[in-house]
Amino acid sequence: MKKKQNKFLLNKRLEVLKFAKNIISTKGITSNTLKNISTEYGLNLNEMDLLFPEGNNDLIKFALEQLNNDLENYCKKIDLLRLPIHKRIRKILLAKIYLMNKEKIFYRKIFLNLLIPKKNFPLPTQLYKSVDQIWFISGDLSVDFNFYTKRLILAGIYSRVILFFFNNSDQ
């Protein structure tokens, strides 16, 4: 029974995320984003509060988790095992850019919201999750000091790639 409930909640959250992409792409993220979504698409505001108890922060976290899940599913279709590790990482980064490019305006607005320090959103945590996911997909099995150094180096590279991607004027 619990699995059905989780699947139901996931489907509802995915539905709200689909609507949120349209609203956030046009209006940006405001304190009333969830209210705007519920009003425009006829969703129950109390239900929205249950799906995303921390409001916009939960919505952003969920959107980024879904992006990481999409990246993992996309990369399963690519034959990465035959490539050297640096080429795997490159392919995975390009795949993430490809996925974000489909809804670039939405992800740009989320990223800009992450940069605002007063939003109480842990940007370093989300950066670490993204970088860790990239290493996981690439098949990294390190557990020693290399585990941390690899992620730290990739975090710097990933940050620069993402900044360049969002500053690029091509839609």
mmCIF file of C-alpha atoms in Angstrom:
data_model
loop_
_atom_site.group_PDB
_atom_site.id
_atom_site.type_symbol
_atom_site.label_atom_id
_atom_site.label_comp_id
_atom_site.label_asym_id
_atom_site.label_seq_id
_atom_site.Cartn_x
_atom_site.Cartn_y
_atom_site.Cartn_z
ATOM 1 C CA MET A 1 0.000 0.000 0.000
ATOM 2 C CA LYS A 2 2.828 2.384 0.868
ATOM 3 C CA LYS A 3 4.357 1.988 -2.590
ATOM 4 C CA LYS A 4 1.068 3.024 -4.228
ATOM 5 C CA GLN A 5 0.836 6.046 -1.954
ATOM 6 C CA ASN A 6 4.393 7.059 -2.776
ATOM 7 C CA LYS A 7 3.726 6.636 -6.495
ATOM 8 C CA PHE A 8 0.545 8.687 -6.162
ATOM 9 C CA LEU A 9 2.379 11.479 -4.335
ATOM 10 C CA LEU A 10 5.220 11.383 -6.852
ATOM 11 C CA ASN A 11 2.764 11.666 -9.740
ATOM 12 C CA LYS A 12 1.018 14.612 -8.065
ATOM 13 C CA ARG A 13 4.356 16.331 -7.435
ATOM 14 C CA LEU A 14 5.364 15.721 -11.070
ATOM 15 C CA GLU A 15 2.060 17.220 -12.225
ATOM 16 C CA VAL A 16 2.632 20.318 -10.091
ATOM 17 C CA LEU A 17 6.223 20.540 -11.359
ATOM 18 C CA LYS A 18 4.973 20.510 -14.948
ATOM 19 C CA PHE A 19 2.668 23.423 -14.155
ATOM 20 C CA ALA A 20 5.401 25.149 -12.147
ATOM 21 C CA LYS A 21 7.744 25.100 -15.137
ATOM 22 C CA ASN A 22 5.260 27.180 -17.106
ATOM 23 C CA ILE A 23 4.576 29.641 -14.280
ATOM 24 C CA ILE A 24 8.206 30.042 -13.174
ATOM 25 C CA SER A 25 9.421 30.421 -16.763
ATOM 26 C CA THR A 26 7.094 33.378 -17.290
ATOM 27 C CA LYS A 27 6.713 34.976 -13.845
ATOM 28 C CA GLY A 28 9.796 33.781 -11.986
ATOM 29 C CA ILE A 29 9.879 32.488 -8.433
ATOM 30 C CA THR A 30 7.962 34.647 -5.991
ATOM 31 C CA SER A 31 6.616 34.108 -2.508
ATOM 32 C CA ASN A 32 3.245 33.312 -4.130
ATOM 33 C CA THR A 33 4.485 30.810 -6.715
ATOM 34 C CA LEU A 34 2.602 27.833 -5.296
ATOM 35 C CA LYS A 35 -0.537 29.941 -4.872
ATOM 36 C CA ASN A 36 -0.254 31.136 -8.481
ATOM 37 C CA ILE A 37 0.121 27.550 -9.683
ATOM 38 C CA SER A 38 -2.895 26.379 -7.703
ATOM 39 C CA THR A 39 -5.019 29.306 -8.903
ATOM 40 C CA GLU A 40 -4.074 29.053 -12.563
ATOM 41 C CA TYR A 41 -4.417 25.281 -12.836
ATOM 42 C CA GLY A 42 -7.291 24.747 -10.398
ATOM 43 C CA LEU A 43 -5.325 22.832 -7.796
ATOM 44 C CA ASN A 44 -6.143 22.763 -4.090
ATOM 45 C CA LEU A 45 -3.810 25.069 -2.154
ATOM 46 C CA ASN A 46 -3.912 22.806 0.926
ATOM 47 C CA GLU A 47 -2.835 19.908 -1.260
ATOM 48 C CA MET A 48 0.048 22.031 -2.536
ATOM 49 C CA ASP A 49 1.112 22.686 1.058
ATOM 50 C CA LEU A 50 1.105 18.946 1.736
ATOM 51 C CA LEU A 51 3.099 18.157 -1.406
ATOM 52 C CA PHE A 52 5.639 20.936 -0.797
ATOM 53 C CA PRO A 53 5.616 21.737 2.955
ATOM 54 C CA GLU A 54 8.582 24.117 2.739
ATOM 55 C CA GLY A 55 7.039 25.931 -0.220
ATOM 56 C CA ASN A 56 9.351 27.110 -2.971
ATOM 57 C CA ASN A 57 12.391 25.446 -1.417
ATOM 58 C CA ASP A 58 10.742 22.025 -1.654
ATOM 59 C CA LEU A 59 9.615 22.749 -5.192
ATOM 60 C CA ILE A 60 13.150 23.717 -6.208
ATOM 61 C CA LYS A 61 14.657 20.680 -4.485
ATOM 62 C CA PHE A 62 12.160 18.423 -6.221
ATOM 63 C CA ALA A 63 12.854 20.016 -9.618
ATOM 64 C CA LEU A 64 16.603 19.496 -9.177
ATOM 65 C CA GLU A 65 16.081 15.905 -7.988
ATOM 66 C CA GLN A 66 13.993 15.222 -11.078
ATOM 67 C CA LEU A 67 16.704 16.729 -13.259
ATOM 68 C CA ASN A 68 19.245 14.379 -11.666
ATOM 69 C CA ASN A 69 16.882 11.419 -12.181
ATOM 70 C CA ASP A 70 16.377 12.408 -15.814
ATOM 71 C CA LEU A 71 20.143 12.662 -16.213
ATOM 72 C CA GLU A 72 20.634 9.183 -14.805
ATOM 73 C CA ASN A 73 17.956 7.719 -17.096
ATOM 74 C CA TYR A 74 19.385 9.553 -20.105
ATOM 75 C CA CYS A 75 22.906 8.350 -19.370
ATOM 76 C CA LYS A 76 21.766 4.732 -19.080
ATOM 77 C CA LYS A 77 21.080 4.889 -22.810
ATOM 78 C CA ILE A 78 24.658 6.025 -23.532
ATOM 79 C CA ASP A 79 27.470 3.481 -23.607
ATOM 80 C CA LEU A 80 29.741 5.099 -21.017
ATOM 81 C CA LEU A 81 31.656 2.030 -19.844
ATOM 82 C CA ARG A 82 33.886 1.900 -22.906
ATOM 83 C CA LEU A 83 35.079 5.476 -22.409
ATOM 84 C CA PRO A 84 37.916 6.699 -20.178
ATOM 85 C CA ILE A 85 36.698 8.420 -17.022
ATOM 86 C CA HIS A 86 37.400 11.990 -18.205
ATOM 87 C CA LYS A 87 35.347 11.398 -21.351
ATOM 88 C CA ARG A 88 32.524 9.890 -19.279
ATOM 89 C CA ILE A 89 32.413 12.991 -17.112
ATOM 90 C CA ARG A 90 32.427 15.204 -20.203
ATOM 91 C CA LYS A 91 29.567 13.244 -21.779
ATOM 92 C CA ILE A 92 27.550 13.378 -18.571
ATOM 93 C CA LEU A 93 28.075 17.148 -18.245
ATOM 94 C CA LEU A 94 27.008 17.640 -21.852
ATOM 95 C CA ALA A 95 23.969 15.434 -21.247
ATOM 96 C CA LYS A 96 22.969 17.571 -18.263
ATOM 97 C CA ILE A 97 23.348 20.743 -20.320
ATOM 98 C CA TYR A 98 21.255 19.128 -23.056
ATOM 99 C CA LEU A 99 18.488 18.276 -20.580
ATOM 100 C CA MET A 100 18.535 21.740 -19.004
ATOM 101 C CA ASN A 101 18.543 23.385 -22.421
ATOM 102 C CA LYS A 102 15.082 21.946 -23.101
ATOM 103 C CA GLU A 103 13.729 24.246 -20.357
ATOM 104 C CA LYS A 104 16.546 26.725 -20.078
ATOM 105 C CA ILE A 105 14.472 29.661 -18.868
ATOM 106 C CA PHE A 106 12.995 27.592 -16.020
ATOM 107 C CA TYR A 107 16.385 26.299 -14.855
ATOM 108 C CA ARG A 108 17.952 29.742 -15.215
ATOM 109 C CA LYS A 109 15.322 31.225 -12.902
ATOM 110 C CA ILE A 110 15.865 28.424 -10.391
ATOM 111 C CA PHE A 111 19.623 28.905 -10.547
ATOM 112 C CA LEU A 112 19.319 32.660 -10.041
ATOM 113 C CA ASN A 113 17.059 32.005 -7.057
ATOM 114 C CA LEU A 114 19.697 29.686 -5.600
ATOM 115 C CA LEU A 115 22.235 32.507 -5.744
ATOM 116 C CA ILE A 116 20.184 34.763 -3.458
ATOM 117 C CA PRO A 117 21.695 34.308 0.013
ATOM 118 C CA LYS A 118 18.592 35.339 1.968
ATOM 119 C CA LYS A 119 16.468 32.553 0.486
ATOM 120 C CA ASN A 120 17.861 30.084 3.048
ATOM 121 C CA PHE A 121 18.462 27.542 0.330
ATOM 122 C CA PRO A 122 21.640 25.504 0.626
ATOM 123 C CA LEU A 123 23.344 26.057 -2.729
ATOM 124 C CA PRO A 124 26.444 24.080 -1.691
ATOM 125 C CA THR A 125 24.250 21.099 -0.826
ATOM 126 C CA GLN A 126 22.586 21.146 -4.233
ATOM 127 C CA LEU A 127 25.946 21.608 -5.939
ATOM 128 C CA TYR A 128 27.331 18.604 -4.062
ATOM 129 C CA LYS A 129 24.298 16.459 -4.965
ATOM 130 C CA SER A 130 24.718 17.295 -8.642
ATOM 131 C CA VAL A 131 28.452 16.624 -8.669
ATOM 132 C CA ASP A 132 28.047 13.423 -6.655
ATOM 133 C CA GLN A 133 25.385 12.243 -9.099
ATOM 134 C CA ILE A 134 27.730 12.867 -12.029
ATOM 135 C CA TRP A 135 30.476 10.803 -10.380
ATOM 136 C CA PHE A 136 27.989 8.083 -9.492
ATOM 137 C CA ILE A 137 26.750 7.850 -13.087
ATOM 138 C CA SER A 138 30.343 7.726 -14.349
ATOM 139 C CA GLY A 139 30.939 4.640 -12.212
ATOM 140 C CA ASP A 140 33.299 6.155 -9.643
ATOM 141 C CA LEU A 141 33.960 3.744 -6.793
ATOM 142 C CA SER A 142 36.578 5.680 -4.827
ATOM 143 C CA VAL A 143 36.169 5.790 -1.056
ATOM 144 C CA ASP A 144 39.418 7.344 0.120
ATOM 145 C CA PHE A 145 40.724 10.898 -0.101
ATOM 146 C CA ASN A 146 40.124 10.801 -3.878
ATOM 147 C CA PHE A 147 36.376 10.705 -3.230
ATOM 148 C CA TYR A 148 36.466 14.251 -1.867
ATOM 149 C CA THR A 149 39.094 15.713 -4.177
ATOM 150 C CA LYS A 150 37.312 14.455 -7.295
ATOM 151 C CA ARG A 151 34.063 16.036 -6.193
ATOM 152 C CA LEU A 152 35.722 19.285 -5.194
ATOM 153 C CA ILE A 153 37.502 19.626 -8.539
ATOM 154 C CA LEU A 154 34.359 18.727 -10.472
ATOM 155 C CA ALA A 155 32.324 21.220 -8.399
ATOM 156 C CA GLY A 156 34.550 24.039 -9.661
ATOM 157 C CA ILE A 157 34.308 22.859 -13.256
ATOM 158 C CA TYR A 158 30.568 22.215 -13.016
ATOM 159 C CA SER A 159 29.925 25.678 -11.531
ATOM 160 C CA ARG A 160 31.791 27.392 -14.356
ATOM 161 C CA VAL A 161 30.039 25.324 -17.022
ATOM 162 C CA ILE A 162 26.620 26.106 -15.525
ATOM 163 C CA LEU A 163 27.417 29.826 -15.218
ATOM 164 C CA PHE A 164 28.553 29.928 -18.828
ATOM 165 C CA PHE A 165 25.486 27.996 -19.951
ATOM 166 C CA PHE A 166 23.060 30.348 -18.223
ATOM 167 C CA ASN A 167 24.922 33.487 -19.330
ATOM 168 C CA ASN A 168 24.928 32.311 -22.940
ATOM 169 C CA SER A 169 22.229 34.236 -24.782
ATOM 170 C CA ASP A 170 21.199 31.315 -27.004
ATOM 171 C CA GLN A 171 17.804 29.986 -26.033
#
